PDB file of C-alpha atoms in Angstrom:
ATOM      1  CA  UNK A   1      12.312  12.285  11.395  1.00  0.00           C
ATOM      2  CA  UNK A   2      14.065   9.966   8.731  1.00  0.00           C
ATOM      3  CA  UNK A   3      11.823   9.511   5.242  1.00  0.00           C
ATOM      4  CA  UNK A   4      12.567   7.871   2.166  1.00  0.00           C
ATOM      5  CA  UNK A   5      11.204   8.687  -1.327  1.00  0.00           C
ATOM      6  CA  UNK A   6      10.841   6.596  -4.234  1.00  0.00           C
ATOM      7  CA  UNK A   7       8.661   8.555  -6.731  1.00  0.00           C
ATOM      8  CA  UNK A   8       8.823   6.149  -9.301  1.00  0.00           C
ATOM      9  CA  UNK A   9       5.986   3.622  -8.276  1.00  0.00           C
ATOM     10  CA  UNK A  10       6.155   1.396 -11.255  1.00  0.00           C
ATOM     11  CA  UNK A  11       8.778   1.083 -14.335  1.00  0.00           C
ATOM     12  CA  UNK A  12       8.787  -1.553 -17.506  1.00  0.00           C
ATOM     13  CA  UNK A  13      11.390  -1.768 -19.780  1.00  0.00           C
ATOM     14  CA  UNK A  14      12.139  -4.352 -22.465  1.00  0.00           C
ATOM     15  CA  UNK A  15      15.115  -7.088 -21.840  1.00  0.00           C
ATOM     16  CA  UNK A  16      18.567  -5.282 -22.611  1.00  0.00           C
ATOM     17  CA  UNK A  17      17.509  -1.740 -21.667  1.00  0.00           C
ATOM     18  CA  UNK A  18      19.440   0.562 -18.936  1.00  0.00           C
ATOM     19  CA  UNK A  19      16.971   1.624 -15.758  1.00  0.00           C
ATOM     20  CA  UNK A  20      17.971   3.828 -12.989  1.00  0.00           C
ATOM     21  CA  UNK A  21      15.842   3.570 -10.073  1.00  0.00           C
ATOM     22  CA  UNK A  22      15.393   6.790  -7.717  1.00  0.00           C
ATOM     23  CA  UNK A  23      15.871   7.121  -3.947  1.00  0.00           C
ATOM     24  CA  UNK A  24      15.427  10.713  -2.006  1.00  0.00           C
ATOM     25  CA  UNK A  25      16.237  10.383   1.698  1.00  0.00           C
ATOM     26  CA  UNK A  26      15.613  12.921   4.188  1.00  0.00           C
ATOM     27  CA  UNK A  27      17.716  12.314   7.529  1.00  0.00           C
ATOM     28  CA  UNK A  28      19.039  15.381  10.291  1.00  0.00           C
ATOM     29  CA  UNK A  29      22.238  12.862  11.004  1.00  0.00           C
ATOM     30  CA  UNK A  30      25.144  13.264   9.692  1.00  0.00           C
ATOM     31  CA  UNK A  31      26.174   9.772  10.284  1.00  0.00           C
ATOM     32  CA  UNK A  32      23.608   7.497   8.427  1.00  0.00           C
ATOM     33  CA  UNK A  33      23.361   4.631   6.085  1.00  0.00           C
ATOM     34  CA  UNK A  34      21.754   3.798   2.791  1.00  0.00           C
ATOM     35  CA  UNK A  35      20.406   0.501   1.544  1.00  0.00           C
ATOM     36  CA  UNK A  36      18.878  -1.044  -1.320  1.00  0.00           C
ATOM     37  CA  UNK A  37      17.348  -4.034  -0.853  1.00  0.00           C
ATOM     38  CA  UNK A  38      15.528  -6.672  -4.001  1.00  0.00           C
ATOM     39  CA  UNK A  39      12.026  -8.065  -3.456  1.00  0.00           C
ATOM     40  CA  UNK A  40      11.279 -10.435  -6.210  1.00  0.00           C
ATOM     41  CA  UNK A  41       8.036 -12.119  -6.853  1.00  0.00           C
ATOM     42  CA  UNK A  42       8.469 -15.217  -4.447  1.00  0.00           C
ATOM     43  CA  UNK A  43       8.333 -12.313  -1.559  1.00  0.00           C
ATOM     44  CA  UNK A  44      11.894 -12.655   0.720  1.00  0.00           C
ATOM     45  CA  UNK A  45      14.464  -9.681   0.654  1.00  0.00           C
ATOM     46  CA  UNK A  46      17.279  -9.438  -0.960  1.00  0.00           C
ATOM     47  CA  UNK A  47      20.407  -7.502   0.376  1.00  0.00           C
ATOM     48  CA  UNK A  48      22.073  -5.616  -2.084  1.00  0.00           C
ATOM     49  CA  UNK A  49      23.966  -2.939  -1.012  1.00  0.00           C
ATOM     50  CA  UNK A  50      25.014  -0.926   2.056  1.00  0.00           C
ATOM     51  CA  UNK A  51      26.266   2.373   1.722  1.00  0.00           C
ATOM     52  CA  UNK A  52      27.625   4.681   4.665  1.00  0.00           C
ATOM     53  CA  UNK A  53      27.224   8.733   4.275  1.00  0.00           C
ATOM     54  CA  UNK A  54      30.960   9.183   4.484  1.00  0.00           C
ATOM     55  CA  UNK A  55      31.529   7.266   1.295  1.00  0.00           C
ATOM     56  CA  UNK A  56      30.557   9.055  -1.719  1.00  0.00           C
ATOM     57  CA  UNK A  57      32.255   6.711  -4.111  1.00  0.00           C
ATOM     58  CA  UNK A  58      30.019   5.312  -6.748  1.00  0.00           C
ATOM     59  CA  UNK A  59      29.804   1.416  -6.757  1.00  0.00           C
ATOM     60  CA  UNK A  60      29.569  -0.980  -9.472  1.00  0.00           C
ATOM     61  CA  UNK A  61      28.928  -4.955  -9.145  1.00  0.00           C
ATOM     62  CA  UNK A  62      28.480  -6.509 -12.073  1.00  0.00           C
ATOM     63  CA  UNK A  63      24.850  -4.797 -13.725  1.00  0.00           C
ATOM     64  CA  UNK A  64      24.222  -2.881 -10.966  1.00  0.00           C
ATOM     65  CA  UNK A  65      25.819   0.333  -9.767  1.00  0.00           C
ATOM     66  CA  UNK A  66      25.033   3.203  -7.497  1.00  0.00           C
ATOM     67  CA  UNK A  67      24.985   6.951  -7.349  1.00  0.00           C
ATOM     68  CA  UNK A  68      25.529   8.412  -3.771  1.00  0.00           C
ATOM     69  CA  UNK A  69      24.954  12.095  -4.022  1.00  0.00           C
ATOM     70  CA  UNK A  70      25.244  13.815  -0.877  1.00  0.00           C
ATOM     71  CA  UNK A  71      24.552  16.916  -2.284  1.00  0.00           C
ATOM     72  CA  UNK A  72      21.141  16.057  -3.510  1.00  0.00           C
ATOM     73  CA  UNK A  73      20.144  13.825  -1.066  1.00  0.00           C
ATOM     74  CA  UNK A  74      19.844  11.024  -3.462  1.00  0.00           C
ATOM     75  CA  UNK A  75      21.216   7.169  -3.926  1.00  0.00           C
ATOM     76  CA  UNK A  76      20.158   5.866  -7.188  1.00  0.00           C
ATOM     77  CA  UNK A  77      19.965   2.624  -8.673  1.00  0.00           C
ATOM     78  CA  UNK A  78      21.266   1.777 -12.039  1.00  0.00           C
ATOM     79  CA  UNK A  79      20.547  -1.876 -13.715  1.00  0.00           C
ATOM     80  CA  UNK A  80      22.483  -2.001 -16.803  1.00  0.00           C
ATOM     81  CA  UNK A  81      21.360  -4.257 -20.172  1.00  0.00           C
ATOM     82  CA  UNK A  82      18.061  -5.293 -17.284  1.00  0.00           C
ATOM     83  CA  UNK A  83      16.609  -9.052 -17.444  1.00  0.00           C
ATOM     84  CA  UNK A  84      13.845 -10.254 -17.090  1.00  0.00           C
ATOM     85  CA  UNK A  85      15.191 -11.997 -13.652  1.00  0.00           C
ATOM     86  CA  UNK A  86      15.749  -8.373 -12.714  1.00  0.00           C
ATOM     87  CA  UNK A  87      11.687  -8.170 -12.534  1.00  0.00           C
ATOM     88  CA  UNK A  88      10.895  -7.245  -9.079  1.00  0.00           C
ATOM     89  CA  UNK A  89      10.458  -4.648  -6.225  1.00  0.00           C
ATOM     90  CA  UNK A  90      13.016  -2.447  -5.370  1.00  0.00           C
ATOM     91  CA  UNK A  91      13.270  -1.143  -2.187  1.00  0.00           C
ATOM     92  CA  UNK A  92      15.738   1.978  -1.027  1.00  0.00           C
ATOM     93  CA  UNK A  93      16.370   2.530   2.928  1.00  0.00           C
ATOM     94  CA  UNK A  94      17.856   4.606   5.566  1.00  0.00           C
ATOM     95  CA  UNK A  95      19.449   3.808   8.919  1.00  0.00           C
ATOM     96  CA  UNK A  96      21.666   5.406  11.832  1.00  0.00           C
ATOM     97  CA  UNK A  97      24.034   4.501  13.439  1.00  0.00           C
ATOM     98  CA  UNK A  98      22.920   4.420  17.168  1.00  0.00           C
ATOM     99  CA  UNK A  99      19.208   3.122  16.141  1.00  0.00           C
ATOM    100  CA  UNK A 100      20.302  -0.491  15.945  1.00  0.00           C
ATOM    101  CA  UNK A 101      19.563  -1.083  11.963  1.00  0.00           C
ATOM    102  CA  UNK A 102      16.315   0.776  12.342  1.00  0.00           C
ATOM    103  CA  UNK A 103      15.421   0.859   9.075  1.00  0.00           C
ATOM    104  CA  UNK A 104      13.407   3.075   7.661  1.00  0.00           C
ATOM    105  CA  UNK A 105      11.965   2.185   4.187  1.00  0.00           C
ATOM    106  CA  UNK A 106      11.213   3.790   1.070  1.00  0.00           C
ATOM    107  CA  UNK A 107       7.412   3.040  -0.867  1.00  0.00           C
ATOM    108  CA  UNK A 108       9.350   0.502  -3.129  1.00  0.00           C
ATOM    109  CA  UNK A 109       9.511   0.789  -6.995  1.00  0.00           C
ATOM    110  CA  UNK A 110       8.333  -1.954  -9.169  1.00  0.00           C
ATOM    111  CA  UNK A 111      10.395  -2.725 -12.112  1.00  0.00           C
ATOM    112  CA  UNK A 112       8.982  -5.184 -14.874  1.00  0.00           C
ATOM    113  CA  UNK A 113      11.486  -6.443 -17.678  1.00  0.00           C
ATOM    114  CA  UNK A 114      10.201  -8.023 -20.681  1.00  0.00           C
ATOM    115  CA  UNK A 115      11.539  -9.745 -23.823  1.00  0.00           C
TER     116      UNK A 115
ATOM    117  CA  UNK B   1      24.449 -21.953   7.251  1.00  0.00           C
ATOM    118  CA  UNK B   2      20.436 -21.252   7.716  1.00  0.00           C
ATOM    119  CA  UNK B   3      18.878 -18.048   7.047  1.00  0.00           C
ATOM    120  CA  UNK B   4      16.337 -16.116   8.905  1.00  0.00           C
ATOM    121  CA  UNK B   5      13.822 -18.729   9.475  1.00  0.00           C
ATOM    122  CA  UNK B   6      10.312 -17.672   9.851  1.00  0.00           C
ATOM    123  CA  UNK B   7       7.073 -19.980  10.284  1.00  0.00           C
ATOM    124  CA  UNK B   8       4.701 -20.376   9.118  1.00  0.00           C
ATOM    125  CA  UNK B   9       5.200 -18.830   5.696  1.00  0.00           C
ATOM    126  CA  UNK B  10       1.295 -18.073   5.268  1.00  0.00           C
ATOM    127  CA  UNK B  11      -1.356 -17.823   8.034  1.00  0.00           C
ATOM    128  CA  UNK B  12      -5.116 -17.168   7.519  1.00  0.00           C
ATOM    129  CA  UNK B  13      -7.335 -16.331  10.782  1.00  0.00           C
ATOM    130  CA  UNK B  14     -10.837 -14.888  11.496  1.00  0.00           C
ATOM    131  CA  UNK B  15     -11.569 -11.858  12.698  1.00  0.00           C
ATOM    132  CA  UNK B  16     -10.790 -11.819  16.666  1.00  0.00           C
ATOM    133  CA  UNK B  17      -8.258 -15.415  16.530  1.00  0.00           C
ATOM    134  CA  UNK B  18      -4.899 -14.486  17.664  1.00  0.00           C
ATOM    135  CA  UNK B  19      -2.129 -15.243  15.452  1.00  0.00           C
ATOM    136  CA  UNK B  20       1.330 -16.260  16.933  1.00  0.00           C
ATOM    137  CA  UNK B  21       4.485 -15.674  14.439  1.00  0.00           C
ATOM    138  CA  UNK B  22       8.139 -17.402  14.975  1.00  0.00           C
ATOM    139  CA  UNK B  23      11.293 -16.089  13.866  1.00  0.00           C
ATOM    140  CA  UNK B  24      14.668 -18.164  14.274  1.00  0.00           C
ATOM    141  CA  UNK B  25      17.391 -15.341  13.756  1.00  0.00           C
ATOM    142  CA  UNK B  26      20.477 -17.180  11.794  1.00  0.00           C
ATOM    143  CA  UNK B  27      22.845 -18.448  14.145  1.00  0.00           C
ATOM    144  CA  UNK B  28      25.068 -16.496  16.098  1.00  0.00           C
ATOM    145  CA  UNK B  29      22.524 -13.263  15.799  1.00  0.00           C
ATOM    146  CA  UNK B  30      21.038 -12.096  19.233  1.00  0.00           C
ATOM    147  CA  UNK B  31      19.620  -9.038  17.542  1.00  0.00           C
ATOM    148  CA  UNK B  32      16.151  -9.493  15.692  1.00  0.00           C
ATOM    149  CA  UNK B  33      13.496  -6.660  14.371  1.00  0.00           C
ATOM    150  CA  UNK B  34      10.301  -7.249  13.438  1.00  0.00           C
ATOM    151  CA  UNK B  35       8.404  -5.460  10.005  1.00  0.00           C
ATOM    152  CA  UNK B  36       5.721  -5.182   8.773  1.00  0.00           C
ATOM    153  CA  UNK B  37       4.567  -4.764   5.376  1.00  0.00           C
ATOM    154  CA  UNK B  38       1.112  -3.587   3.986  1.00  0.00           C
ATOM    155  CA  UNK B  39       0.069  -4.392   0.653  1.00  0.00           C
ATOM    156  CA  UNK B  40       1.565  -2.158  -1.952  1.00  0.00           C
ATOM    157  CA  UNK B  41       3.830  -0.658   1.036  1.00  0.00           C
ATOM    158  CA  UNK B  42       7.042  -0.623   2.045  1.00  0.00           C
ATOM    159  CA  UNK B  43       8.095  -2.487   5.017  1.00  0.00           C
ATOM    160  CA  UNK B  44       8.035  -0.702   8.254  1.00  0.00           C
ATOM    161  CA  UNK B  45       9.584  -1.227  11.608  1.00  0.00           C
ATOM    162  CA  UNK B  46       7.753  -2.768  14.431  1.00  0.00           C
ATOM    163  CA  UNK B  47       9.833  -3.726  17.295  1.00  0.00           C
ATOM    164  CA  UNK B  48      13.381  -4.587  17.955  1.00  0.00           C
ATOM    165  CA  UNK B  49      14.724  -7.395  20.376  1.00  0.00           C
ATOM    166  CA  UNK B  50      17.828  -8.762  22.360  1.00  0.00           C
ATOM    167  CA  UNK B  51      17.561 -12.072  24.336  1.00  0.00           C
ATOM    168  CA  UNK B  52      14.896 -11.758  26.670  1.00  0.00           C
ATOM    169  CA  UNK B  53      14.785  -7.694  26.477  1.00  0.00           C
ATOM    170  CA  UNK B  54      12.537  -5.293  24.192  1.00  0.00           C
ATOM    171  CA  UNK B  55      14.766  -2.715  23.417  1.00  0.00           C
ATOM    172  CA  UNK B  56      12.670   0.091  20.770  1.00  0.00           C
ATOM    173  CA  UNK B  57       9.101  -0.888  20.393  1.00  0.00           C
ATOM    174  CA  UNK B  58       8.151   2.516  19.314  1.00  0.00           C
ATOM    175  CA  UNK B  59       6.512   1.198  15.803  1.00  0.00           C
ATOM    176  CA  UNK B  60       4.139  -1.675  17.517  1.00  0.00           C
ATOM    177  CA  UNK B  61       0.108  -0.442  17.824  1.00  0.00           C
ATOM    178  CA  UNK B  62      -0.054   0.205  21.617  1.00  0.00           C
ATOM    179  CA  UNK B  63      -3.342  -2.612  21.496  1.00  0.00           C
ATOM    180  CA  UNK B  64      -3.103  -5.960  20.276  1.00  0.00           C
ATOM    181  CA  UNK B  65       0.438  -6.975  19.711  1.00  0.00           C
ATOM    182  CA  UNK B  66       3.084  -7.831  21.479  1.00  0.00           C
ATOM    183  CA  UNK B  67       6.687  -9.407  21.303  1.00  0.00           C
ATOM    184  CA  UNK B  68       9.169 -11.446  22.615  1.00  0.00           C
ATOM    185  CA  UNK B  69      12.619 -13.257  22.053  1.00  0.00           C
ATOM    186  CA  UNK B  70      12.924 -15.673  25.072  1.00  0.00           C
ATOM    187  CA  UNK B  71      16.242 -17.115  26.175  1.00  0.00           C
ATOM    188  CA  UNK B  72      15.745 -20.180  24.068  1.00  0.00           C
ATOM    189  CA  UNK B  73      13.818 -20.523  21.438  1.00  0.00           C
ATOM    190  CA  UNK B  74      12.328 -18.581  18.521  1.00  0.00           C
ATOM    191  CA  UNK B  75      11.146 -14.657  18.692  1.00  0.00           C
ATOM    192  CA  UNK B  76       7.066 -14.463  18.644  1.00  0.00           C
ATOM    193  CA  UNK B  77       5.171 -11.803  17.332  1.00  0.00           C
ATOM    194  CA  UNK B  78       1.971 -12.500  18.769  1.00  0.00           C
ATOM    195  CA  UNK B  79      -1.403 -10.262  17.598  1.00  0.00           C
ATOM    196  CA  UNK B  80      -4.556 -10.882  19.371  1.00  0.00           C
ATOM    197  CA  UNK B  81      -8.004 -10.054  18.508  1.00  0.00           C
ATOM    198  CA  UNK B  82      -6.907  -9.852  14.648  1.00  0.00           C
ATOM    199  CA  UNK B  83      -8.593  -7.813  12.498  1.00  0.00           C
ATOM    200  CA  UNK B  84      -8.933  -7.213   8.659  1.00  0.00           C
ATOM    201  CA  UNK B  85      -6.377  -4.102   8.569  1.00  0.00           C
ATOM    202  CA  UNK B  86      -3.759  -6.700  10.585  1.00  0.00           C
ATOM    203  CA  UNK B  87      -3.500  -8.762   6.835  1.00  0.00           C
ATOM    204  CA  UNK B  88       0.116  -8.043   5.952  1.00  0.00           C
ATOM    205  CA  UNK B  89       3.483  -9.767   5.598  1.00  0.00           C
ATOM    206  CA  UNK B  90       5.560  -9.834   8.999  1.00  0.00           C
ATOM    207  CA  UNK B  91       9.294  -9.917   8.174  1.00  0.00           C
ATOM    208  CA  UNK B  92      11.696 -10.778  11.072  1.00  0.00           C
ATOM    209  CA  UNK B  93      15.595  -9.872  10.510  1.00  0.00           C
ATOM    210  CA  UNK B  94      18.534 -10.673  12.188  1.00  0.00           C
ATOM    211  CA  UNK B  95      21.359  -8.818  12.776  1.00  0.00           C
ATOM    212  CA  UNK B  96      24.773  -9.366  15.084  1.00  0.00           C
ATOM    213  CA  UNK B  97      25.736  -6.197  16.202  1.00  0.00           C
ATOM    214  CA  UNK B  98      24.508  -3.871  18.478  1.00  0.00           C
ATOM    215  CA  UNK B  99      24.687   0.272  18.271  1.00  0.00           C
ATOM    216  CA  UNK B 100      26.137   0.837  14.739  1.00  0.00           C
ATOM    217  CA  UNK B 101      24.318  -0.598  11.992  1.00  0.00           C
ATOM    218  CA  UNK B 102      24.904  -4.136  10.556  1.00  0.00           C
ATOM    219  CA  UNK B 103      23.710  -5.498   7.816  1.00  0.00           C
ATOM    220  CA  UNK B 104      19.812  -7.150   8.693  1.00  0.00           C
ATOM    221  CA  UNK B 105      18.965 -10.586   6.942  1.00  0.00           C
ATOM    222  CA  UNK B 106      15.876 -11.183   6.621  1.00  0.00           C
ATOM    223  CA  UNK B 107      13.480 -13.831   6.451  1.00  0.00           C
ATOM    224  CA  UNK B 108      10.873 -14.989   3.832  1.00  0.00           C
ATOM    225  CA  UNK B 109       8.096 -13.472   5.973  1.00  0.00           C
ATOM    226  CA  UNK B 110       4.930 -14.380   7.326  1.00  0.00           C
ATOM    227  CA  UNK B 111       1.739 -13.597   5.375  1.00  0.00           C
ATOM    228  CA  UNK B 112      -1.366 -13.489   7.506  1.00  0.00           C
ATOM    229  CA  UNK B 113      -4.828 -12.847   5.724  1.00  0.00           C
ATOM    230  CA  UNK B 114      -7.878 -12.541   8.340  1.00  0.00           C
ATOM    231  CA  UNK B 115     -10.742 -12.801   6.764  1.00  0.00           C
TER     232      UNK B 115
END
């Protein structure tokens, strides 16, 4: 069975500060993908990033990078010099190939940035 | 180019009304999945559907609900006999290809409240 962990339930920062957001997976495939996907306040989900086991490389765009470790089972989140637009839930997920974008989702981590 | 379209954005029923969700994939997409999200949750799979076929519904309840995605016309996630745990948001994605994973869009979602 595929789970997804995200321990940290809720995090606030002030505007300007660094946050990493946590994701543990848990998958018996070797072939899988990881996801991270934005839920701000107004509710609809926001793509941000797609990530396929085979590709350790770290990825940056813009504020927001990514830490693939295979290793440790983990794919964190890192929002650089955070917003207050940034405010929102963050959601971290796990597919395989073969399920047809089955995805299985992580408990979600609310971040709150303030001035 | 229009998004996932889902209708109607809120819904509020009675205990034992049936409530009857749409979901217009974007265009081009055959694929579409159904979630479901429980307050303070993450979203979790439902059901996943082709044109006319059900192909996984291993995460609907076995009572109650049911789905479809007719040769024309929108998906429909239909839940009958609704009761107070059924108050959730019901995201429908979209995808366009089949066996591997592509990347889901999803809609705003559907929030139904029975009361």
């Amino acid at each position: 069975a595929q789970k997804v962990t995200q321990a940290q339930t809720e995090i606030s920062v002030v505007e300007k500060e660094d946050v990493t957001l946590d994701c543990v997976y848990e998958t018996r495939d070797t072939t899988y993908y990881l996801f991270w996907y934005k839920q701000p306040p107004s509710g609809e989900l926001v793509f941000l990033i797609r990530r396929n086991s085979f590709d350790e490389q770290n990825e940056i765009s813009g504020r927001y990078s990514w830490n693939f470790q295979k290793s440790t089972s983990s794919f964190n989140f890192t929002i650089t010099a955070s917003q207050v637009v940034d405010s929102a839930v963050y959601f971290c997920a796990l597919s395989s190939t073969g399920t047809a974008s089955k995805l299985t989702f992580g408990t979600g981590t609310r971040l709150q940035v303030t001035l | 180019n229009a998004g996932v379209m889902q209708n109607p954005r809120h819904l509020v029923r009675r205990r034992g009304q049936e409530a009857r969700l749409r979901c217009s994939p974007m265009k081009g997409h055959s694929h579409v999945y159904w979630y479901r999200q429980l307050p303070e949750e993450g979203l979790k799979f439902m059901v996943y559907l082709q044109k006319e076929n059900i192909i996984d519904e291993s995460g609907m309840p076995k009572e109650r609900f049911s789905a479809e995605f007719p040769k024309e016309g929108p998906s429909i996630l239909r839940i009958q006999q609704v009761v107070r745990g059924d108050s959730a948001a019901y995201f429908c994605a979209s995808s366009s290809l089949t066996g591997m994973t592509g990347e889901l869009f999803f809609g705003e979602g559907s929030r139904l409240t029975v009361l």
